[in-house]
């Protein structure tokens, strides 16, 4: 999906990148450098969603350049379905 970085002060798009749904329909994986500016608002759009969804940053890992976002959407499907054989934690 597409991730858009939006500056609420100037009301302009200032960047973006891509991401994918992982494990849960509301969790989006992206690169940390895509969402590195905490002063911006981030939106996510997937082909199967008719509108942009506001994204909340859940986790950032600068060392490995990965981040998790949360969106309010139950229709997007994970890139790879979760297997019950994998144990969490």
PDB file of N, CA and C in Angstrom:
ATOM      1  N   UNK A   1       0.806  -1.175   0.000  1.00  0.00           N
ATOM      2  CA  UNK A   1       0.000   0.000   0.000  1.00  0.00           C
ATOM      3  C   UNK A   1       0.855   1.246   0.000  1.00  0.00           C
ATOM      4  N   UNK A   2       0.221   2.351  -0.190  1.00  0.00           N
ATOM      5  CA  UNK A   2       0.888   3.645  -0.259  1.00  0.00           C
ATOM      6  C   UNK A   2       0.787   4.347   1.093  1.00  0.00           C
ATOM      7  N   UNK A   3       1.910   4.915   1.556  1.00  0.00           N
ATOM      8  CA  UNK A   3       1.938   5.697   2.786  1.00  0.00           C
ATOM      9  C   UNK A   3       2.266   7.132   2.404  1.00  0.00           C
ATOM     10  N   UNK A   4       1.459   8.054   2.875  1.00  0.00           N
ATOM     11  CA  UNK A   4       1.619   9.469   2.579  1.00  0.00           C
ATOM     12  C   UNK A   4       2.007  10.207   3.849  1.00  0.00           C
ATOM     13  N   UNK A   5       3.051  11.049   3.754  1.00  0.00           N
ATOM     14  CA  UNK A   5       3.450  11.922   4.855  1.00  0.00           C
ATOM     15  C   UNK A   5       2.868  13.304   4.575  1.00  0.00           C
ATOM     16  N   UNK A   6       2.135  13.838   5.543  1.00  0.00           N
ATOM     17  CA  UNK A   6       1.415  15.094   5.376  1.00  0.00           C
ATOM     18  C   UNK A   6       1.813  16.043   6.501  1.00  0.00           C
ATOM     19  N   UNK A   7       2.173  17.272   6.144  1.00  0.00           N
ATOM     20  CA  UNK A   7       2.535  18.279   7.144  1.00  0.00           C
ATOM     21  C   UNK A   7       1.290  19.082   7.486  1.00  0.00           C
ATOM     22  N   UNK A   8       0.735  18.928   8.700  1.00  0.00           N
ATOM     23  CA  UNK A   8      -0.495  19.636   9.055  1.00  0.00           C
ATOM     24  C   UNK A   8      -0.314  21.157   9.149  1.00  0.00           C
ATOM     25  N   UNK A   9       0.905  21.618   9.363  1.00  0.00           N
ATOM     26  CA  UNK A   9       1.136  23.078   9.450  1.00  0.00           C
ATOM     27  C   UNK A   9       1.023  23.740   8.086  1.00  0.00           C
ATOM     28  N   UNK A  10       1.609  23.113   7.064  1.00  0.00           N
ATOM     29  CA  UNK A  10       1.579  23.702   5.718  1.00  0.00           C
ATOM     30  C   UNK A  10       0.452  23.126   4.868  1.00  0.00           C
ATOM     31  N   UNK A  11      -0.183  22.061   5.377  1.00  0.00           N
ATOM     32  CA  UNK A  11      -1.254  21.361   4.654  1.00  0.00           C
ATOM     33  C   UNK A  11      -0.774  20.842   3.298  1.00  0.00           C
ATOM     34  N   UNK A  12       0.466  20.319   3.301  1.00  0.00           N
ATOM     35  CA  UNK A  12       1.050  19.800   2.070  1.00  0.00           C
ATOM     36  C   UNK A  12       1.595  18.386   2.276  1.00  0.00           C
ATOM     37  N   UNK A  13       1.553  17.625   1.190  1.00  0.00           N
ATOM     38  CA  UNK A  13       2.202  16.309   1.182  1.00  0.00           C
ATOM     39  C   UNK A  13       3.708  16.539   1.104  1.00  0.00           C
ATOM     40  N   UNK A  14       4.461  15.875   1.973  1.00  0.00           N
ATOM     41  CA  UNK A  14       5.903  16.110   2.023  1.00  0.00           C
ATOM     42  C   UNK A  14       6.725  14.834   1.832  1.00  0.00           C
ATOM     43  N   UNK A  15       6.094  13.740   1.544  1.00  0.00           N
ATOM     44  CA  UNK A  15       6.841  12.505   1.335  1.00  0.00           C
ATOM     45  C   UNK A  15       5.944  11.300   1.415  1.00  0.00           C
ATOM     46  N   UNK A  16       6.573  10.158   1.474  1.00  0.00           N
ATOM     47  CA  UNK A  16       5.804   8.930   1.579  1.00  0.00           C
ATOM     48  C   UNK A  16       6.633   7.725   1.224  1.00  0.00           C
ATOM     49  N   UNK A  17       5.966   6.607   1.115  1.00  0.00           N
ATOM     50  CA  UNK A  17       6.626   5.347   0.811  1.00  0.00           C
ATOM     51  C   UNK A  17       5.595   4.260   0.634  1.00  0.00           C
ATOM     52  N   UNK A  18       5.993   3.051   0.955  1.00  0.00           N
ATOM     53  CA  UNK A  18       5.075   1.926   0.799  1.00  0.00           C
ATOM     54  C   UNK A  18       5.107   1.059   2.049  1.00  0.00           C
ATOM     55  N   UNK A  19       4.142   0.161   2.140  1.00  0.00           N
ATOM     56  CA  UNK A  19       4.050  -0.746   3.273  1.00  0.00           C
ATOM     57  C   UNK A  19       3.121  -1.891   2.936  1.00  0.00           C
ATOM     58  N   UNK A  20       3.028  -2.843   3.859  1.00  0.00           N
ATOM     59  CA  UNK A  20       2.131  -3.969   3.634  1.00  0.00           C
ATOM     60  C   UNK A  20       1.499  -4.382   4.955  1.00  0.00           C
ATOM     61  N   UNK A  21       0.327  -5.003   4.855  1.00  0.00           N
ATOM     62  CA  UNK A  21      -0.394  -5.503   6.029  1.00  0.00           C
ATOM     63  C   UNK A  21       0.266  -6.806   6.457  1.00  0.00           C
ATOM     64  N   UNK A  22       0.492  -6.926   7.756  1.00  0.00           N
ATOM     65  CA  UNK A  22       1.114  -8.132   8.296  1.00  0.00           C
ATOM     66  C   UNK A  22       0.298  -8.658   9.463  1.00  0.00           C
ATOM     67  N   UNK A  23       0.030  -9.928   9.490  1.00  0.00           N
ATOM     68  CA  UNK A  23      -0.607 -10.658  10.588  1.00  0.00           C
ATOM     69  C   UNK A  23      -2.046 -10.237  10.858  1.00  0.00           C
ATOM     70  N   UNK A  24      -2.281  -8.968  11.006  1.00  0.00           N
ATOM     71  CA  UNK A  24      -3.572  -8.440  11.428  1.00  0.00           C
ATOM     72  C   UNK A  24      -3.976  -7.379  10.421  1.00  0.00           C
ATOM     73  N   UNK A  25      -5.238  -7.283  10.106  1.00  0.00           N
ATOM     74  CA  UNK A  25      -5.672  -6.340   9.084  1.00  0.00           C
ATOM     75  C   UNK A  25      -5.431  -4.883   9.449  1.00  0.00           C
ATOM     76  N   UNK A  26      -5.142  -4.566  10.702  1.00  0.00           N
ATOM     77  CA  UNK A  26      -4.898  -3.182  11.085  1.00  0.00           C
ATOM     78  C   UNK A  26      -3.436  -2.846  11.292  1.00  0.00           C
ATOM     79  N   UNK A  27      -2.516  -3.781  11.049  1.00  0.00           N
ATOM     80  CA  UNK A  27      -1.090  -3.558  11.271  1.00  0.00           C
ATOM     81  C   UNK A  27      -0.373  -3.453   9.926  1.00  0.00           C
ATOM     82  N   UNK A  28       0.362  -2.352   9.734  1.00  0.00           N
ATOM     83  CA  UNK A  28       1.081  -2.102   8.489  1.00  0.00           C
ATOM     84  C   UNK A  28       2.573  -2.033   8.783  1.00  0.00           C
ATOM     85  N   UNK A  29       3.370  -2.753   8.002  1.00  0.00           N
ATOM     86  CA  UNK A  29       4.823  -2.741   8.118  1.00  0.00           C
ATOM     87  C   UNK A  29       5.377  -1.794   7.065  1.00  0.00           C
ATOM     88  N   UNK A  30       6.317  -0.938   7.470  1.00  0.00           N
ATOM     89  CA  UNK A  30       6.983  -0.027   6.544  1.00  0.00           C
ATOM     90  C   UNK A  30       8.418   0.172   7.019  1.00  0.00           C
ATOM     91  N   UNK A  31       9.152   1.002   6.330  1.00  0.00           N
ATOM     92  CA  UNK A  31      10.508   1.355   6.751  1.00  0.00           C
ATOM     93  C   UNK A  31      10.447   2.545   7.698  1.00  0.00           C
ATOM     94  N   UNK A  32      11.314   2.553   8.684  1.00  0.00           N
ATOM     95  CA  UNK A  32      11.342   3.651   9.641  1.00  0.00           C
ATOM     96  C   UNK A  32      11.620   4.987   8.952  1.00  0.00           C
ATOM     97  N   UNK A  33      12.467   4.997   7.926  1.00  0.00           N
ATOM     98  CA  UNK A  33      12.774   6.274   7.273  1.00  0.00           C
ATOM     99  C   UNK A  33      11.545   6.894   6.590  1.00  0.00           C
ATOM    100  N   UNK A  34      10.534   6.093   6.302  1.00  0.00           N
ATOM    101  CA  UNK A  34       9.299   6.613   5.704  1.00  0.00           C
ATOM    102  C   UNK A  34       8.523   7.462   6.713  1.00  0.00           C
ATOM    103  N   UNK A  35       8.598   7.093   8.006  1.00  0.00           N
ATOM    104  CA  UNK A  35       7.806   7.777   9.036  1.00  0.00           C
ATOM    105  C   UNK A  35       8.692   8.427  10.100  1.00  0.00           C
ATOM    106  N   UNK A  36       9.905   8.808   9.724  1.00  0.00           N
ATOM    107  CA  UNK A  36      10.873   9.289  10.716  1.00  0.00           C
ATOM    108  C   UNK A  36      10.547  10.644  11.324  1.00  0.00           C
ATOM    109  N   UNK A  37       9.745  11.471  10.703  1.00  0.00           N
ATOM    110  CA  UNK A  37       9.429  12.792  11.238  1.00  0.00           C
ATOM    111  C   UNK A  37       8.143  12.730  12.062  1.00  0.00           C
ATOM    112  N   UNK A  38       8.272  12.831  13.381  1.00  0.00           N
ATOM    113  CA  UNK A  38       7.102  12.703  14.261  1.00  0.00           C
ATOM    114  C   UNK A  38       6.190  13.926  14.223  1.00  0.00           C
ATOM    115  N   UNK A  39       6.591  15.010  13.547  1.00  0.00           N
ATOM    116  CA  UNK A  39       5.746  16.194  13.419  1.00  0.00           C
ATOM    117  C   UNK A  39       4.744  16.070  12.270  1.00  0.00           C
ATOM    118  N   UNK A  40       4.841  15.003  11.523  1.00  0.00           N
ATOM    119  CA  UNK A  40       3.961  14.813  10.374  1.00  0.00           C
ATOM    120  C   UNK A  40       2.820  13.866  10.721  1.00  0.00           C
ATOM    121  N   UNK A  41       1.786  13.901   9.908  1.00  0.00           N
ATOM    122  CA  UNK A  41       0.668  12.970  10.006  1.00  0.00           C
ATOM    123  C   UNK A  41       0.811  11.987   8.853  1.00  0.00           C
ATOM    124  N   UNK A  42       0.566  10.713   9.129  1.00  0.00           N
ATOM    125  CA  UNK A  42       0.735   9.680   8.107  1.00  0.00           C
ATOM    126  C   UNK A  42      -0.599   9.030   7.783  1.00  0.00           C
ATOM    127  N   UNK A  43      -0.784   8.767   6.487  1.00  0.00           N
ATOM    128  CA  UNK A  43      -1.990   8.119   5.987  1.00  0.00           C
ATOM    129  C   UNK A  43      -1.593   6.898   5.171  1.00  0.00           C
ATOM    130  N   UNK A  44      -2.461   5.883   5.145  1.00  0.00           N
ATOM    131  CA  UNK A  44      -2.219   4.653   4.393  1.00  0.00           C
ATOM    132  C   UNK A  44      -3.381   4.432   3.439  1.00  0.00           C
ATOM    133  N   UNK A  45      -3.056   4.002   2.215  1.00  0.00           N
ATOM    134  CA  UNK A  45      -4.085   3.682   1.219  1.00  0.00           C
ATOM    135  C   UNK A  45      -3.701   2.386   0.530  1.00  0.00           C
ATOM    136  N   UNK A  46      -4.621   1.448   0.504  1.00  0.00           N
ATOM    137  CA  UNK A  46      -4.443   0.190  -0.205  1.00  0.00           C
ATOM    138  C   UNK A  46      -5.451   0.125  -1.346  1.00  0.00           C
ATOM    139  N   UNK A  47      -5.156  -0.644  -2.386  1.00  0.00           N
ATOM    140  CA  UNK A  47      -6.087  -0.743  -3.516  1.00  0.00           C
ATOM    141  C   UNK A  47      -7.489  -1.193  -3.108  1.00  0.00           C
ATOM    142  N   UNK A  48      -7.598  -2.021  -2.051  1.00  0.00           N
ATOM    143  CA  UNK A  48      -8.905  -2.527  -1.642  1.00  0.00           C
ATOM    144  C   UNK A  48      -9.618  -1.611  -0.648  1.00  0.00           C
ATOM    145  N   UNK A  49      -9.026  -0.445  -0.340  1.00  0.00           N
ATOM    146  CA  UNK A  49      -9.657   0.544   0.540  1.00  0.00           C
ATOM    147  C   UNK A  49      -9.983   1.765  -0.311  1.00  0.00           C
ATOM    148  N   UNK A  50     -11.182   2.303  -0.192  1.00  0.00           N
ATOM    149  CA  UNK A  50     -11.586   3.420  -1.035  1.00  0.00           C
ATOM    150  C   UNK A  50     -11.041   4.771  -0.570  1.00  0.00           C
ATOM    151  N   UNK A  51     -10.517   4.839   0.639  1.00  0.00           N
ATOM    152  CA  UNK A  51     -10.031   6.124   1.155  1.00  0.00           C
ATOM    153  C   UNK A  51      -8.723   5.950   1.918  1.00  0.00           C
ATOM    154  N   UNK A  52      -8.058   7.068   2.167  1.00  0.00           N
ATOM    155  CA  UNK A  52      -6.843   7.048   2.986  1.00  0.00           C
ATOM    156  C   UNK A  52      -7.235   6.914   4.453  1.00  0.00           C
ATOM    157  N   UNK A  53      -6.487   6.094   5.180  1.00  0.00           N
ATOM    158  CA  UNK A  53      -6.723   5.893   6.614  1.00  0.00           C
ATOM    159  C   UNK A  53      -5.579   6.529   7.391  1.00  0.00           C
ATOM    160  N   UNK A  54      -5.903   7.240   8.462  1.00  0.00           N
ATOM    161  CA  UNK A  54      -4.866   7.820   9.296  1.00  0.00           C
ATOM    162  C   UNK A  54      -4.125   6.701  10.025  1.00  0.00           C
ATOM    163  N   UNK A  55      -2.803   6.835  10.119  1.00  0.00           N
ATOM    164  CA  UNK A  55      -1.973   5.791  10.714  1.00  0.00           C
ATOM    165  C   UNK A  55      -1.376   6.278  12.031  1.00  0.00           C
ATOM    166  N   UNK A  56      -1.389   5.386  13.001  1.00  0.00           N
ATOM    167  CA  UNK A  56      -0.758   5.635  14.299  1.00  0.00           C
ATOM    168  C   UNK A  56       0.540   4.834  14.332  1.00  0.00           C
ATOM    169  N   UNK A  57       1.636   5.470  14.728  1.00  0.00           N
ATOM    170  CA  UNK A  57       2.916   4.778  14.815  1.00  0.00           C
ATOM    171  C   UNK A  57       2.924   3.920  16.080  1.00  0.00           C
ATOM    172  N   UNK A  58       3.109   2.611  15.910  1.00  0.00           N
ATOM    173  CA  UNK A  58       3.147   1.675  17.035  1.00  0.00           C
ATOM    174  C   UNK A  58       4.565   1.387  17.493  1.00  0.00           C
ATOM    175  N   UNK A  59       5.466   1.205  16.534  1.00  0.00           N
ATOM    176  CA  UNK A  59       6.826   0.776  16.852  1.00  0.00           C
ATOM    177  C   UNK A  59       7.775   1.300  15.791  1.00  0.00           C
ATOM    178  N   UNK A  60       8.943   1.774  16.255  1.00  0.00           N
ATOM    179  CA  UNK A  60       9.978   2.244  15.338  1.00  0.00           C
ATOM    180  C   UNK A  60      11.298   1.615  15.727  1.00  0.00           C
ATOM    181  N   UNK A  61      12.031   1.112  14.756  1.00  0.00           N
ATOM    182  CA  UNK A  61      13.359   0.546  14.988  1.00  0.00           C
ATOM    183  C   UNK A  61      14.309   1.199  13.994  1.00  0.00           C
ATOM    184  N   UNK A  62      15.016   2.231  14.457  1.00  0.00           N
ATOM    185  CA  UNK A  62      15.917   2.973  13.574  1.00  0.00           C
ATOM    186  C   UNK A  62      17.078   2.100  13.101  1.00  0.00           C
ATOM    187  N   UNK A  63      17.609   1.254  13.987  1.00  0.00           N
ATOM    188  CA  UNK A  63      18.764   0.431  13.645  1.00  0.00           C
ATOM    189  C   UNK A  63      18.464  -0.505  12.472  1.00  0.00           C
ATOM    190  N   UNK A  64      17.280  -1.091  12.454  1.00  0.00           N
ATOM    191  CA  UNK A  64      16.906  -2.032  11.401  1.00  0.00           C
ATOM    192  C   UNK A  64      16.001  -1.406  10.334  1.00  0.00           C
ATOM    193  N   UNK A  65      15.721  -0.098  10.474  1.00  0.00           N
ATOM    194  CA  UNK A  65      14.902   0.664   9.519  1.00  0.00           C
ATOM    195  C   UNK A  65      13.549   0.000   9.246  1.00  0.00           C
ATOM    196  N   UNK A  66      12.847  -0.301  10.338  1.00  0.00           N
ATOM    197  CA  UNK A  66      11.522  -0.909  10.205  1.00  0.00           C
ATOM    198  C   UNK A  66      10.576  -0.224  11.191  1.00  0.00           C
ATOM    199  N   UNK A  67       9.311  -0.164  10.820  1.00  0.00           N
ATOM    200  CA  UNK A  67       8.305   0.459  11.680  1.00  0.00           C
ATOM    201  C   UNK A  67       6.971  -0.256  11.492  1.00  0.00           C
ATOM    202  N   UNK A  68       6.148  -0.211  12.542  1.00  0.00           N
ATOM    203  CA  UNK A  68       4.790  -0.745  12.487  1.00  0.00           C
ATOM    204  C   UNK A  68       3.814   0.401  12.680  1.00  0.00           C
ATOM    205  N   UNK A  69       2.799   0.423  11.847  1.00  0.00           N
ATOM    206  CA  UNK A  69       1.725   1.407  11.936  1.00  0.00           C
ATOM    207  C   UNK A  69       0.419   0.678  12.213  1.00  0.00           C
ATOM    208  N   UNK A  70      -0.521   1.392  12.792  1.00  0.00           N
ATOM    209  CA  UNK A  70      -1.856   0.836  13.009  1.00  0.00           C
ATOM    210  C   UNK A  70      -2.861   1.714  12.290  1.00  0.00           C
ATOM    211  N   UNK A  71      -3.771   1.077  11.568  1.00  0.00           N
ATOM    212  CA  UNK A  71      -4.856   1.799  10.915  1.00  0.00           C
ATOM    213  C   UNK A  71      -6.171   1.164  11.333  1.00  0.00           C
ATOM    214  N   UNK A  72      -7.227   1.956  11.298  1.00  0.00           N
ATOM    215  CA  UNK A  72      -8.571   1.457  11.601  1.00  0.00           C
ATOM    216  C   UNK A  72      -9.176   0.930  10.310  1.00  0.00           C
ATOM    217  N   UNK A  73      -8.930  -0.347  10.039  1.00  0.00           N
ATOM    218  CA  UNK A  73      -9.444  -0.965   8.826  1.00  0.00           C
ATOM    219  C   UNK A  73      -9.499  -2.475   9.030  1.00  0.00           C
ATOM    220  N   UNK A  74     -10.618  -3.054   8.731  1.00  0.00           N
ATOM    221  CA  UNK A  74     -10.744  -4.504   8.897  1.00  0.00           C
ATOM    222  C   UNK A  74     -10.848  -5.223   7.558  1.00  0.00           C
ATOM    223  N   UNK A  75     -10.755  -4.479   6.456  1.00  0.00           N
ATOM    224  CA  UNK A  75     -10.937  -5.124   5.161  1.00  0.00           C
ATOM    225  C   UNK A  75      -9.625  -5.531   4.493  1.00  0.00           C
ATOM    226  N   UNK A  76      -8.516  -4.890   4.828  1.00  0.00           N
ATOM    227  CA  UNK A  76      -7.237  -5.227   4.197  1.00  0.00           C
ATOM    228  C   UNK A  76      -6.730  -6.566   4.715  1.00  0.00           C
ATOM    229  N   UNK A  77      -6.242  -7.361   3.815  1.00  0.00           N
ATOM    230  CA  UNK A  77      -5.766  -8.698   4.165  1.00  0.00           C
ATOM    231  C   UNK A  77      -4.250  -8.703   4.292  1.00  0.00           C
ATOM    232  N   UNK A  78      -3.722  -9.519   5.209  1.00  0.00           N
ATOM    233  CA  UNK A  78      -2.255  -9.636   5.357  1.00  0.00           C
ATOM    234  C   UNK A  78      -1.598 -10.139   4.081  1.00  0.00           C
ATOM    235  N   UNK A  79      -0.351  -9.723   3.872  1.00  0.00           N
ATOM    236  CA  UNK A  79       0.421 -10.174   2.721  1.00  0.00           C
ATOM    237  C   UNK A  79       0.545 -11.692   2.731  1.00  0.00           C
ATOM    238  N   UNK A  80       0.833 -12.256   3.899  1.00  0.00           N
ATOM    239  CA  UNK A  80       0.900 -13.710   4.087  1.00  0.00           C
ATOM    240  C   UNK A  80      -0.008 -14.051   5.255  1.00  0.00           C
ATOM    241  N   UNK A  81      -0.983 -14.925   5.060  1.00  0.00           N
ATOM    242  CA  UNK A  81      -1.881 -15.281   6.163  1.00  0.00           C
ATOM    243  C   UNK A  81      -1.112 -15.845   7.357  1.00  0.00           C
ATOM    244  N   UNK A  82      -1.554 -15.531   8.551  1.00  0.00           N
ATOM    245  CA  UNK A  82      -0.926 -16.011   9.776  1.00  0.00           C
ATOM    246  C   UNK A  82      -1.176 -17.496   9.930  1.00  0.00           C
ATOM    247  N   UNK A  83      -0.137 -18.217  10.285  1.00  0.00           N
ATOM    248  CA  UNK A  83      -0.259 -19.645  10.535  1.00  0.00           C
ATOM    249  C   UNK A  83      -0.326 -19.893  12.027  1.00  0.00           C
ATOM    250  N   UNK A  84      -1.258 -20.681  12.462  1.00  0.00           N
ATOM    251  CA  UNK A  84      -1.398 -21.012  13.877  1.00  0.00           C
ATOM    252  C   UNK A  84      -0.236 -21.819  14.423  1.00  0.00           C
ATOM    253  N   UNK A  85       0.658 -22.312  13.545  1.00  0.00           N
ATOM    254  CA  UNK A  85       1.805 -23.094  13.974  1.00  0.00           C
ATOM    255  C   UNK A  85       2.925 -22.238  14.555  1.00  0.00           C
ATOM    256  N   UNK A  86       2.892 -20.943  14.301  1.00  0.00           N
ATOM    257  CA  UNK A  86       3.940 -20.052  14.804  1.00  0.00           C
ATOM    258  C   UNK A  86       3.558 -19.572  16.187  1.00  0.00           C
ATOM    259  N   UNK A  87       4.483 -19.678  17.134  1.00  0.00           N
ATOM    260  CA  UNK A  87       4.215 -19.247  18.499  1.00  0.00           C
ATOM    261  C   UNK A  87       4.739 -17.842  18.714  1.00  0.00           C
ATOM    262  N   UNK A  88       3.923 -16.985  19.290  1.00  0.00           N
ATOM    263  CA  UNK A  88       4.307 -15.611  19.567  1.00  0.00           C
ATOM    264  C   UNK A  88       5.014 -15.546  20.909  1.00  0.00           C
ATOM    265  N   UNK A  89       6.008 -14.590  21.004  1.00  0.00           N
ATOM    266  CA  UNK A  89       6.651 -14.258  22.264  1.00  0.00           C
ATOM    267  C   UNK A  89       7.599 -15.266  22.731  1.00  0.00           C
TER     268      UNK A  89
END
